[in-house]
Backbone as numpy.savetxt, mean C-alpha at the origin, in Angstrom:
# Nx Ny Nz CAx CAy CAz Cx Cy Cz
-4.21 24.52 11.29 -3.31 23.37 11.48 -4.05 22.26 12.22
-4.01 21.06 11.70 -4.28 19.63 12.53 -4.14 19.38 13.81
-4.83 19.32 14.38 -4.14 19.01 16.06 -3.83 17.08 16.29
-2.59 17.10 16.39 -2.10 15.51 16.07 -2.31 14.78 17.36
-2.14 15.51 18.54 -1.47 15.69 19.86 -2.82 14.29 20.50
-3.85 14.25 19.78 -5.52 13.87 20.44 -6.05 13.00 19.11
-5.51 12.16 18.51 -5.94 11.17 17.90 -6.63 10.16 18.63
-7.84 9.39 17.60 -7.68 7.80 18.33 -6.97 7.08 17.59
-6.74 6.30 19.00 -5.68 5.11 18.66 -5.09 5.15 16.68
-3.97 6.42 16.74 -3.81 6.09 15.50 -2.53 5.49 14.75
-2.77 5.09 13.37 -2.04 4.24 13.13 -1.68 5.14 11.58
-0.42 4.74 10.93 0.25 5.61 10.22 0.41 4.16 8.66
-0.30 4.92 7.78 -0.07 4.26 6.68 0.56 5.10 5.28
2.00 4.28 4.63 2.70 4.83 3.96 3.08 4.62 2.81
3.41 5.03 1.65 3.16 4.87 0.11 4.43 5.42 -0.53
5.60 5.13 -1.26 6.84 5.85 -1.60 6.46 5.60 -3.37
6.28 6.46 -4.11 6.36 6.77 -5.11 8.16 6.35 -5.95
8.34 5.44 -7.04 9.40 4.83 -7.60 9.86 3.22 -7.13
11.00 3.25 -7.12 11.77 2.34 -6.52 11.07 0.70 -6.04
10.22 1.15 -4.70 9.37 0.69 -3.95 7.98 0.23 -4.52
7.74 0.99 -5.71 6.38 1.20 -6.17 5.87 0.56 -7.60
6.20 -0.97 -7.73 6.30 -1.20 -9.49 4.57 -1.29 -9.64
4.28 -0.63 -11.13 3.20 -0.72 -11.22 2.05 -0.19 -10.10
2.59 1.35 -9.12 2.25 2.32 -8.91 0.93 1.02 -7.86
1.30 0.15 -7.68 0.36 -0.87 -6.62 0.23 0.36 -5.14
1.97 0.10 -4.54 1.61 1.19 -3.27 0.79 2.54 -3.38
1.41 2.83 -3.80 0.77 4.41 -3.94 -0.51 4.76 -4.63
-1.08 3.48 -5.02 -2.12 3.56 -5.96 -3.42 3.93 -4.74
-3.31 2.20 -3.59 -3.55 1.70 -2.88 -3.97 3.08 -1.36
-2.89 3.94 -1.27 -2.92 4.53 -0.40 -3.64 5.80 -1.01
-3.41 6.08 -2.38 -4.42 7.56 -2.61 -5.85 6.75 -2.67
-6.42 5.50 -2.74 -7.67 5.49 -3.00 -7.70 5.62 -1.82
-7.93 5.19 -0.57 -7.64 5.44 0.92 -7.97 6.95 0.98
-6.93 7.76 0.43 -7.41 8.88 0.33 -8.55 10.13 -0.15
-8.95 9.19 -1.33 -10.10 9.36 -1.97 -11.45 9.39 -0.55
-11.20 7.95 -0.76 -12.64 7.34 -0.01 -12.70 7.37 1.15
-11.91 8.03 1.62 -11.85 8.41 3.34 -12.01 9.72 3.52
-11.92 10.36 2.37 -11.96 12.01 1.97 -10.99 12.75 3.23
-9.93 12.16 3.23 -8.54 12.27 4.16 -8.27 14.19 3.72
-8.40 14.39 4.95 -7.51 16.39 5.12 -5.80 16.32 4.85
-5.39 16.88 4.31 -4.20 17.51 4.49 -3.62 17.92 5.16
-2.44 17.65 6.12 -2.18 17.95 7.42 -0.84 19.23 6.84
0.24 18.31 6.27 1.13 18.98 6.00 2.07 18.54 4.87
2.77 19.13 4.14 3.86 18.61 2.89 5.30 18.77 3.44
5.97 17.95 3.02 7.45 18.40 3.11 8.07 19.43 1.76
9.01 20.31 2.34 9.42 21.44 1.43 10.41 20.24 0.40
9.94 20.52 -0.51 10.89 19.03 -1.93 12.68 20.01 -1.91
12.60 21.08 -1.44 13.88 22.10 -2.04 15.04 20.98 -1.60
15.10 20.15 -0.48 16.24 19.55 0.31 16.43 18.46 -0.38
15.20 18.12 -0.81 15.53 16.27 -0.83 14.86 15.67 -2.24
14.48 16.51 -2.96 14.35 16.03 -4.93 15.36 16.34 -5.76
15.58 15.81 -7.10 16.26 16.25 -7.67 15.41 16.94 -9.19
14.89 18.10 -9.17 14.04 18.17 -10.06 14.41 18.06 -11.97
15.59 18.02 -12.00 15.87 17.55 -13.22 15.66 15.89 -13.60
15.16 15.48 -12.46 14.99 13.87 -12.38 13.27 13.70 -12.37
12.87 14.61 -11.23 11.43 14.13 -11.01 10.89 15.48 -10.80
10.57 16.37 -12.26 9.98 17.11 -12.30 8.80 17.94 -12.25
8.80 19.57 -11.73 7.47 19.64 -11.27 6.25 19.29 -12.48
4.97 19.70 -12.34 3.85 19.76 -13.30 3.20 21.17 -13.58
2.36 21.10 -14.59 1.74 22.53 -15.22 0.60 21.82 -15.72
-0.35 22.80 -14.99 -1.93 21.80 -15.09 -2.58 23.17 -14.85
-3.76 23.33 -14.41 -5.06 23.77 -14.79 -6.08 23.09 -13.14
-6.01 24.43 -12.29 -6.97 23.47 -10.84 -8.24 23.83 -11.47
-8.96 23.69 -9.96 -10.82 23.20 -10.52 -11.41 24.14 -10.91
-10.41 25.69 -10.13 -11.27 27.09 -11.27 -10.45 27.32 -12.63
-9.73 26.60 -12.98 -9.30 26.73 -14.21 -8.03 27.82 -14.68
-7.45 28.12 -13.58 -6.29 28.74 -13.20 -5.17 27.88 -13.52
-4.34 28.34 -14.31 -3.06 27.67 -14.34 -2.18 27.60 -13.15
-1.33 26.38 -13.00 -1.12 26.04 -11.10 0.60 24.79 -11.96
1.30 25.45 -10.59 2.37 24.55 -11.06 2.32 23.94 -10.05
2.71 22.30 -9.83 2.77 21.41 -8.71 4.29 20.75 -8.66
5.09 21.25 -7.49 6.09 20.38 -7.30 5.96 18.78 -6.66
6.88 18.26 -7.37 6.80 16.78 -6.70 7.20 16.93 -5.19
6.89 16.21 -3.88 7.08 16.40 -2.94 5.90 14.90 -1.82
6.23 14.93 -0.53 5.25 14.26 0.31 5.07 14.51 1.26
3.60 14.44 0.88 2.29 14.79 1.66 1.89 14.15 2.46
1.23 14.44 3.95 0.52 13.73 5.01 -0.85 13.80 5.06
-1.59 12.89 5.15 -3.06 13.25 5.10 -3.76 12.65 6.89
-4.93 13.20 6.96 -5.26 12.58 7.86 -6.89 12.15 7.57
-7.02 11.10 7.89 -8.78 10.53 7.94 -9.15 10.03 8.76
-10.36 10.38 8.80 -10.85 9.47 10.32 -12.25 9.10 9.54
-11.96 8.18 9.89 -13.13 7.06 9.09 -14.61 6.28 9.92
-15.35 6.82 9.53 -16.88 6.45 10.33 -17.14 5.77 10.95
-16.61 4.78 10.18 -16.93 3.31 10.85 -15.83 2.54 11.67
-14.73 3.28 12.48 -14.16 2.74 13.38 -14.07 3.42 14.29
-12.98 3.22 15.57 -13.04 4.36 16.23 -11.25 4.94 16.50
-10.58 4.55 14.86 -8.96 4.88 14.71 -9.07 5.82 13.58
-8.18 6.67 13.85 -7.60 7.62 13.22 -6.78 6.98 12.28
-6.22 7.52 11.03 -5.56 7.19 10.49 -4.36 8.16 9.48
-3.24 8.21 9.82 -2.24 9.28 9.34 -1.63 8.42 8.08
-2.11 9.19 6.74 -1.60 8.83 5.50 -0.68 9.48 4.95
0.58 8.77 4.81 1.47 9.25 3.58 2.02 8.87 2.43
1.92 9.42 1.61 1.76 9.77 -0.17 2.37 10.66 -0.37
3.61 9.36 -0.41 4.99 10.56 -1.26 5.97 10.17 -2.15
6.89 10.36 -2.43 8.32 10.04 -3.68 9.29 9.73 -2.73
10.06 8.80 -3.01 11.20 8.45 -2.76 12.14 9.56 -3.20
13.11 9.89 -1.98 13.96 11.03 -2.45 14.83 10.73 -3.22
16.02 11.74 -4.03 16.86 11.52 -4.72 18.25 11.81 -3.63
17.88 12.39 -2.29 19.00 12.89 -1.57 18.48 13.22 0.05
19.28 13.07 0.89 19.33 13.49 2.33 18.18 12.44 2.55
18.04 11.31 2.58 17.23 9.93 3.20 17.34 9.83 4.50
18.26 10.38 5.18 17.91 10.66 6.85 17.01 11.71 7.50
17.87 13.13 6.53 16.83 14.28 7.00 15.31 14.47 6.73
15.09 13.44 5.40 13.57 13.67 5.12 12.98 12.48 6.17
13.74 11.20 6.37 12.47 10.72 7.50 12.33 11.10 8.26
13.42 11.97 8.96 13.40 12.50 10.18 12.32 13.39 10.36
12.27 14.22 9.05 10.85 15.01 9.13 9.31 14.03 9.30
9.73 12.75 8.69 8.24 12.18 8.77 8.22 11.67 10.43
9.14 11.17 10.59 9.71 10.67 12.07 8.55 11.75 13.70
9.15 13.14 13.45 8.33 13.91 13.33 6.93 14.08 13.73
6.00 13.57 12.53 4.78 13.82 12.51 4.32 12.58 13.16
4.67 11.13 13.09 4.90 10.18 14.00 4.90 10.03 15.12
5.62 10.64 15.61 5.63 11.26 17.24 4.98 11.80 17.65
4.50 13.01 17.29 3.47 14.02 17.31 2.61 13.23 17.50
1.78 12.41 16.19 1.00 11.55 16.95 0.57 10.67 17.57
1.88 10.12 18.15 1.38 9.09 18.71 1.09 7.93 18.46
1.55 7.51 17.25 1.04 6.44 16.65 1.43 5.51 16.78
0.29 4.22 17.05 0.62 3.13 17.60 1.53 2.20 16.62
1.45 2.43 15.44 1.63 0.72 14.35 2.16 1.84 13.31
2.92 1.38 12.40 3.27 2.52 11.16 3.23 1.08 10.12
2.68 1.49 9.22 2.41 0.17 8.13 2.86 0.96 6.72
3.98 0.08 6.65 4.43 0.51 4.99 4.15 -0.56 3.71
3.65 0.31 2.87 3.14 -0.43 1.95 4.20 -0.32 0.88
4.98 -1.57 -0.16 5.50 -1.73 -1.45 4.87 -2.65 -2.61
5.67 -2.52 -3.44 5.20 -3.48 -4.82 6.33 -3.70 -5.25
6.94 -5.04 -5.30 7.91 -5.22 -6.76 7.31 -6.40 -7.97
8.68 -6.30 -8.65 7.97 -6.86 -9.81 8.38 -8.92 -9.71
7.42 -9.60 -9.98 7.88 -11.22 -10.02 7.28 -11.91 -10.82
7.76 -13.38 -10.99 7.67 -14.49 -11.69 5.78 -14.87 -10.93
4.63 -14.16 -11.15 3.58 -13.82 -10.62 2.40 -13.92 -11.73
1.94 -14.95 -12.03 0.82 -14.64 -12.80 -0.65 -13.85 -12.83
-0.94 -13.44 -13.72 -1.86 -12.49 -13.34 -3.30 -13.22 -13.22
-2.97 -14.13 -13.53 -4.46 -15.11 -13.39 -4.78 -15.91 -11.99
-3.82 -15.58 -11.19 -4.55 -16.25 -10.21 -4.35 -14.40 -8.87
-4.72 -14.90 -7.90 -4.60 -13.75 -6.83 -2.66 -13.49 -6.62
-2.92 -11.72 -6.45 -1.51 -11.18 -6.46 -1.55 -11.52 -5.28
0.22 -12.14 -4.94 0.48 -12.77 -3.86 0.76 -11.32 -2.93
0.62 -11.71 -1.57 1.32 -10.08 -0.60 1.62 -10.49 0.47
2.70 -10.60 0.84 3.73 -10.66 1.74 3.78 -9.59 3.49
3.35 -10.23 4.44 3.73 -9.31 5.69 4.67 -9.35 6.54
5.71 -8.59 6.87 6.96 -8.97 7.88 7.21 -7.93 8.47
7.84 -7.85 9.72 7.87 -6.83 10.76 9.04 -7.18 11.49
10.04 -6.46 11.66 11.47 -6.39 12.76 10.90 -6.48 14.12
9.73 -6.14 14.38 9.46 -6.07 15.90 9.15 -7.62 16.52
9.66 -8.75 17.29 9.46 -9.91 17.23 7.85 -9.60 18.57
7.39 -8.68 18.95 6.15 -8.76 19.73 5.11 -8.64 18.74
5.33 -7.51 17.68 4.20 -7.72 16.80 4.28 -9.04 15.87
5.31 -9.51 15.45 5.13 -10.68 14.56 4.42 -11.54 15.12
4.66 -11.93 16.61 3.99 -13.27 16.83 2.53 -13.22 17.38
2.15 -11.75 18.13 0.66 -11.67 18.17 -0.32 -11.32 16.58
0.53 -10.74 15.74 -0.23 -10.61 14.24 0.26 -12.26 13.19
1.30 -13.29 14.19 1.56 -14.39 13.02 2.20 -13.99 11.29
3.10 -12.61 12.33 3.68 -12.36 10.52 4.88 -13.17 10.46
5.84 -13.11 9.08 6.96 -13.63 9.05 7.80 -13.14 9.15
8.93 -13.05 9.96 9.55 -12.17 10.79 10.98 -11.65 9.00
10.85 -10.18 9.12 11.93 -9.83 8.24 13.78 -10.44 8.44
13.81 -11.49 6.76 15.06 -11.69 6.53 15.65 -11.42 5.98
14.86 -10.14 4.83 15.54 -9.69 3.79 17.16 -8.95 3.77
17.92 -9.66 3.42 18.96 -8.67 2.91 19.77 -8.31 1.77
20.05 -7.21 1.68 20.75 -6.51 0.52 20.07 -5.23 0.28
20.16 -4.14 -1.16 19.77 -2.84 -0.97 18.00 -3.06 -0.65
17.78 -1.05 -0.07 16.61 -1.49 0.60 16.30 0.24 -0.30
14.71 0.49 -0.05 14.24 1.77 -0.61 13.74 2.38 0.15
13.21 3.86 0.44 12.69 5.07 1.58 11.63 3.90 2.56
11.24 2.99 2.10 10.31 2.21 2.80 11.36 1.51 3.75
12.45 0.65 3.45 13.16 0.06 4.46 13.66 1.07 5.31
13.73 2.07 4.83 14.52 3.45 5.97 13.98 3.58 7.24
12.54 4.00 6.51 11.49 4.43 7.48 11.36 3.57 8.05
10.84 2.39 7.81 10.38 1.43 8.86 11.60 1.26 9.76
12.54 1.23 9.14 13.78 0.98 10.36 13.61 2.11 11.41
13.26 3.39 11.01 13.45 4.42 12.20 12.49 4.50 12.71
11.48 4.05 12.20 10.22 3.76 12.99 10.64 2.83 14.44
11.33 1.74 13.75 11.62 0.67 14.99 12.43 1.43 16.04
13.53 2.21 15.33 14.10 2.99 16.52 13.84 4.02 17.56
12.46 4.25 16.93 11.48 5.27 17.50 10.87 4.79 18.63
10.60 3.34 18.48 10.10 2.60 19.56 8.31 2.50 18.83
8.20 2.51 17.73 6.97 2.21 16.95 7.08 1.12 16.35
6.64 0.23 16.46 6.55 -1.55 15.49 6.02 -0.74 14.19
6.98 -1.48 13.19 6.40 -1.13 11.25 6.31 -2.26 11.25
5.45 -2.38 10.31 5.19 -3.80 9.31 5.38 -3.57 7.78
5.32 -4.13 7.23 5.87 -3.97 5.44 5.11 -4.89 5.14
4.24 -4.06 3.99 3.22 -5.38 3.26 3.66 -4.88 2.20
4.05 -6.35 1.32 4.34 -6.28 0.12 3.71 -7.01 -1.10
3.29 -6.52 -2.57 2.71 -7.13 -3.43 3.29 -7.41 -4.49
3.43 -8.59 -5.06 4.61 -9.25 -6.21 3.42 -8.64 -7.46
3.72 -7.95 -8.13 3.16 -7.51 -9.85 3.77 -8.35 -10.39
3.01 -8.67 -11.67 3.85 -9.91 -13.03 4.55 -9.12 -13.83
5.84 -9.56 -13.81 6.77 -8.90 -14.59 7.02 -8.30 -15.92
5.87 -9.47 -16.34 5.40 -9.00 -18.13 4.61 -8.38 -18.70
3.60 -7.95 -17.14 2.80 -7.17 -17.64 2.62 -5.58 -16.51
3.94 -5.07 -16.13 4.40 -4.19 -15.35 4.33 -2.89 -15.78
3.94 -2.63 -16.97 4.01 -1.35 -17.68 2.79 -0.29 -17.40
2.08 -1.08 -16.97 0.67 0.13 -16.44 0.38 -0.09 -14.98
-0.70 0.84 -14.81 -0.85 0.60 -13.08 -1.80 -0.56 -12.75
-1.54 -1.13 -11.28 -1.92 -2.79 -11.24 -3.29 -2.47 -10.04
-4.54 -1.90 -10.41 -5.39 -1.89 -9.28 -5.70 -3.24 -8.52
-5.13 -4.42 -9.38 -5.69 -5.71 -8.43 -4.33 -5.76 -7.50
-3.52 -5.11 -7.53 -2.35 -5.39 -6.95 -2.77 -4.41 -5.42
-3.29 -3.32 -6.05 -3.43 -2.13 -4.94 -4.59 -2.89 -4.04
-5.77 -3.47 -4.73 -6.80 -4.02 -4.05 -6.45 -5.29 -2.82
-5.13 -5.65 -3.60 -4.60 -7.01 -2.67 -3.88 -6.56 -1.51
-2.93 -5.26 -1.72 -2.88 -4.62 -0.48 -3.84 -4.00 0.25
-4.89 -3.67 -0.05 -5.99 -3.09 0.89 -6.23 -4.07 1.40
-6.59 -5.38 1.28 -7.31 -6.44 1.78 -6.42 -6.96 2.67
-5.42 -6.82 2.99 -4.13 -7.37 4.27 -4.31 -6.23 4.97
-4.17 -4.86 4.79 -4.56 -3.82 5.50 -5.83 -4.02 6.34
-6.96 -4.05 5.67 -8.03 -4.56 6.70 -8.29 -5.54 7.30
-7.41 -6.45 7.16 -7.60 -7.84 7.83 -6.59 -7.71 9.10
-5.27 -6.97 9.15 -4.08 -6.75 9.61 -4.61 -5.84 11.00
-5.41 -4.74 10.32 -5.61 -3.65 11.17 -7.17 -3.84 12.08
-8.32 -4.28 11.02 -9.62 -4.67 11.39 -10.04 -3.75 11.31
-10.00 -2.79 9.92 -10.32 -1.64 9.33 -11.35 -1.82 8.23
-12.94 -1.25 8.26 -13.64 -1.70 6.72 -13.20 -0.93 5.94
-12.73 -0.84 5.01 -11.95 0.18 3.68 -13.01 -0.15 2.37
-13.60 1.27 2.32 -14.55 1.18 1.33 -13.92 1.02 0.25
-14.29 -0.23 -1.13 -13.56 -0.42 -1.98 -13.99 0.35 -3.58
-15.18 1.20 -3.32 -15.29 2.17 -4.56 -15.18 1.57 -5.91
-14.59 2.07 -6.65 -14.47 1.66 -7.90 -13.47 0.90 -8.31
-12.56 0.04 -6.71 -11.43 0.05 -7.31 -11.54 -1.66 -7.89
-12.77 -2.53 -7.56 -12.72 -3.89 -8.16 -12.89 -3.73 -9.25
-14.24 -3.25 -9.90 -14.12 -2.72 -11.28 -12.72 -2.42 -12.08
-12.16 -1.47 -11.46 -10.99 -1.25 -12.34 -9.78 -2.82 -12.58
-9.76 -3.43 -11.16 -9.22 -4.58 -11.00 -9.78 -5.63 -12.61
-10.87 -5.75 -12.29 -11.41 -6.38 -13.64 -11.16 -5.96 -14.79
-10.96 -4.44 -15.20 -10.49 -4.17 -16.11 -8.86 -4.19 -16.67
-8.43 -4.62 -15.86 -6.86 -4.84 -15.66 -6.83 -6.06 -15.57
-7.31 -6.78 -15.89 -7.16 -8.48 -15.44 -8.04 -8.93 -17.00
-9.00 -7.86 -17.69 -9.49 -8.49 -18.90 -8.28 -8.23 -20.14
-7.68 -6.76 -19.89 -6.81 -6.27 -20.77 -5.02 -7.09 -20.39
-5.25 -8.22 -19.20 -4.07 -8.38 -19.07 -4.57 -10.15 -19.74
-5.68 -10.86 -19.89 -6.29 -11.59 -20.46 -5.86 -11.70 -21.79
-6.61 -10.37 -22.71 -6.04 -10.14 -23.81 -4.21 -10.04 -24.59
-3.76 -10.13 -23.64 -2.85 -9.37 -23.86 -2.00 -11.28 -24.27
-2.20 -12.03 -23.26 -1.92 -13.44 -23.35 -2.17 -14.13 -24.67
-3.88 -13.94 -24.72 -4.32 -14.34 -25.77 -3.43 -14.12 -27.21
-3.67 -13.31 -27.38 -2.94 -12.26 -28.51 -1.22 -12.79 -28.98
-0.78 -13.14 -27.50 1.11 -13.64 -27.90 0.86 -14.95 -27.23
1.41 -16.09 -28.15 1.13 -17.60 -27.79 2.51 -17.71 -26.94
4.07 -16.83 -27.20 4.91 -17.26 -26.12 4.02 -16.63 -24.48
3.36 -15.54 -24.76 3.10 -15.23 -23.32 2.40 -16.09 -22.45
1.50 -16.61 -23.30 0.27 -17.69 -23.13 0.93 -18.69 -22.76
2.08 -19.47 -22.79 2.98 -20.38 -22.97 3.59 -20.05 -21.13
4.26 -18.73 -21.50 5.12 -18.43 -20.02 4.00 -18.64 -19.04
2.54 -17.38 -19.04 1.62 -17.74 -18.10 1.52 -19.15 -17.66
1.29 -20.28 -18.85 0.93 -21.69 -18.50 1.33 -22.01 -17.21
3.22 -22.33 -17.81 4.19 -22.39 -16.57 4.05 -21.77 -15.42
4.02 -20.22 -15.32 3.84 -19.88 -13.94 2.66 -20.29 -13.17
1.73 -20.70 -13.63 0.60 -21.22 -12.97 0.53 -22.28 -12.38
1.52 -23.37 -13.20 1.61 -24.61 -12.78 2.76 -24.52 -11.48
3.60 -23.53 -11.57 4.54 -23.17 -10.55 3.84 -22.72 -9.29
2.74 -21.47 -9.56 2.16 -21.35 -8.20 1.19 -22.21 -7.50
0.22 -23.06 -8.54 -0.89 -23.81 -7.31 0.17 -25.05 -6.95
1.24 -25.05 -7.37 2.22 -26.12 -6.75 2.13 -25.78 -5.53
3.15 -24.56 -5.77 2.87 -24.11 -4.59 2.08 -23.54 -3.27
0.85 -23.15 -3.86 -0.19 -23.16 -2.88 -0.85 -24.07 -2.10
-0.86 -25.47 -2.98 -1.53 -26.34 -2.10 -1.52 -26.49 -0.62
-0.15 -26.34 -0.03 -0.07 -26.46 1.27 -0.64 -25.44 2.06
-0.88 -23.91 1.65 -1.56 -22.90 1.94 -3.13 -23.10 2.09
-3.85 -24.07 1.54 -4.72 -24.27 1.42 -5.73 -24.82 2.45
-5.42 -23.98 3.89 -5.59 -24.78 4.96 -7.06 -24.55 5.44
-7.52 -25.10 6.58 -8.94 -24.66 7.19 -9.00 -23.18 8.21
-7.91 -23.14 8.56 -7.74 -21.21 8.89 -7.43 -20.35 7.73
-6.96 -20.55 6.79 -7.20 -19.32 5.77 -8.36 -19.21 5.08
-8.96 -20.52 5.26 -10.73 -20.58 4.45 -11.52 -19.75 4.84
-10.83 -20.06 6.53 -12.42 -19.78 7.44 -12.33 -18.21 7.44
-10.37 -17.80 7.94 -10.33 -15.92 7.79 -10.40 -15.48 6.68
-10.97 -16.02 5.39 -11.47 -15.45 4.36 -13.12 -15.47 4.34
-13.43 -16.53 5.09 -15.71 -15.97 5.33 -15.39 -15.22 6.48
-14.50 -14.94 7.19 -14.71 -14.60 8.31 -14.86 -13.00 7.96
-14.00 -12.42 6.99 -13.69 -11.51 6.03 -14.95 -10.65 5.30
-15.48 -12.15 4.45 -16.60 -11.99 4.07 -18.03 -11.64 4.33
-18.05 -12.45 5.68 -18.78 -12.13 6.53 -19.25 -10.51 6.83
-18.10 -10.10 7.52 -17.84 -8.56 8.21 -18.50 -7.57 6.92
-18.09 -7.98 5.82 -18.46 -7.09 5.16 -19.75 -6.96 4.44
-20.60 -8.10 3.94 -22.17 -8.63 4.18 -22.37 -8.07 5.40
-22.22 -7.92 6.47 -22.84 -7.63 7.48 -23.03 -5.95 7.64
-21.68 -5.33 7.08 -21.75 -3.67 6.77 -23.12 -3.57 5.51
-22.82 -4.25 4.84 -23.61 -3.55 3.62 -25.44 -4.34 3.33
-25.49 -4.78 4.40 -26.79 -5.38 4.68 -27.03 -5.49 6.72
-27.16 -4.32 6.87 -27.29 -4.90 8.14 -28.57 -5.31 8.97
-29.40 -5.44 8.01 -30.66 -6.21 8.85 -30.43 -7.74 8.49
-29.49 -8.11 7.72 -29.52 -9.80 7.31 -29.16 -10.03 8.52
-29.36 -11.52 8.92 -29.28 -12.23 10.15 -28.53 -13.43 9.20
């Protein structure tokens, strides 16, 4: 078993499978994390309480010795501790339940406590009026008004229904843990597969948010390949080509004012950090 009790300074990052998740951006985002951090397994929640498996059924696969293996749907905690900082990091990668939404956070609630964790950062995706040709927009807001104004987020106004992500973060707050919610708008028309530039756009608020280097692996590549096949896809239908036009002209409308000398500079500043990891004798 994990000993939670003796982390550094750690911080809790979270991923809800459905609802929360269009175009599998969150959860995409948090298993590469998992990948490339080569994150341990701490613990699963038992699915018996809180799935409905005629809804979100188990799997029948084949593991790495070639043994047939059934996998229930369920969520998992991982833990990584990553080289190059000196924070721990508690990952979860899981499904939105079909039932008992109190008793299962309470279990994550839980492992939270246990460790101690300073910041709990929940990650979503929905779907919007978002073109795929320019950068997926991502959104940060936090109920806690101490973290908003030392991180400059925009303080949460959302209302109406909410998903396992609004839960948690709420009981997080009641826990006496500041959540933040980073969110990534996917294009609505092209929502049908998974969005790695979407997942990549949440990693990149994550490390800027936290001041975490997050090795990015294979996942720009794939970004490019999702951005040539979402290219094509325009090309090919002249109404789509048509809708894209419009939304484009809708967003650098709207960006211009964004376009300031502090987001320039915390984007070399960005740039910088990371030239400096992957060359470190340049001056």
């Amino acid at each position: 078993m994990v000993d939670l009790a003796n982390l550094r300074d750690p911080v809790v990052i979270a991923a809800f499978a459905g609802w929360n998740d269009a175009a599998e951006a969150a959860t995409g985002a948090v298993d590469h994390l998992i990948e490339e951090w080569h994150a341990e397994l701490v613990t699963e929640i038992d699915p018996e309480e809180y799935y409905d498996f005629q809804v979100i059924r188990p799997e029948v696969g084949f593991d790495e010795n070639g043994d047939r293996r059934l996998t229930w749907p369920t969520t998992r905690i991982y833990l990584a501790r990553p080289d190059d900082t000196d924070r721990d990091v508690l990952l979860i990668r899981g499904i939105e339940p079909n039932m008992r939404w109190r008793g299962f956070t309470q279990e994550l609630l839980e492992v939270v406590d246990e460790s101690n964790a300073q910041i709990v950062v929940v990650l979503g995706a929905l779907l919007a009026d978002s073109p795929h040709t320019r950068p997926i927009p991502v959104s940060a807001t936090s109920s806690d008004a101490e973290l908003s104004a030392s991180w400059s987020l925009e303080p949460s106004t959302y209302e109406g229904s909410t998903g396992i992500t609004g839960v948690f973060a709420d009981f997080c707050g009641q826990l006496g843990v500041p959540a933040v919610s980073i969110w990534s708008a996917i294009p609505h028309y092209i929502a049908g597969t998974a969005c790695p530039k979407a997942s990549l756009a949440l990693l990149s608020k994550i490390e800027a948010l936290l001041d975490l280097q997050i090795p990015e692996g294979e996942l720009p590549e794939m970004a490019r390949a999702w951005q040539r096949g979402a290219d094509e896809l325009s090309e090919e239908d002249p109404e789509v080509a048509e809708y894209v036009q419009s939304l484009e002209e809708q967003r650098d409308t709207a960006d211009l004012p964004e376009a300031s000398g502090d987001a320039i500079a915390a984007e070399f500043e960005r740039y910088l950090r990371r030239r400096n990891k992957n060359h470190p004798d340049a001056q």
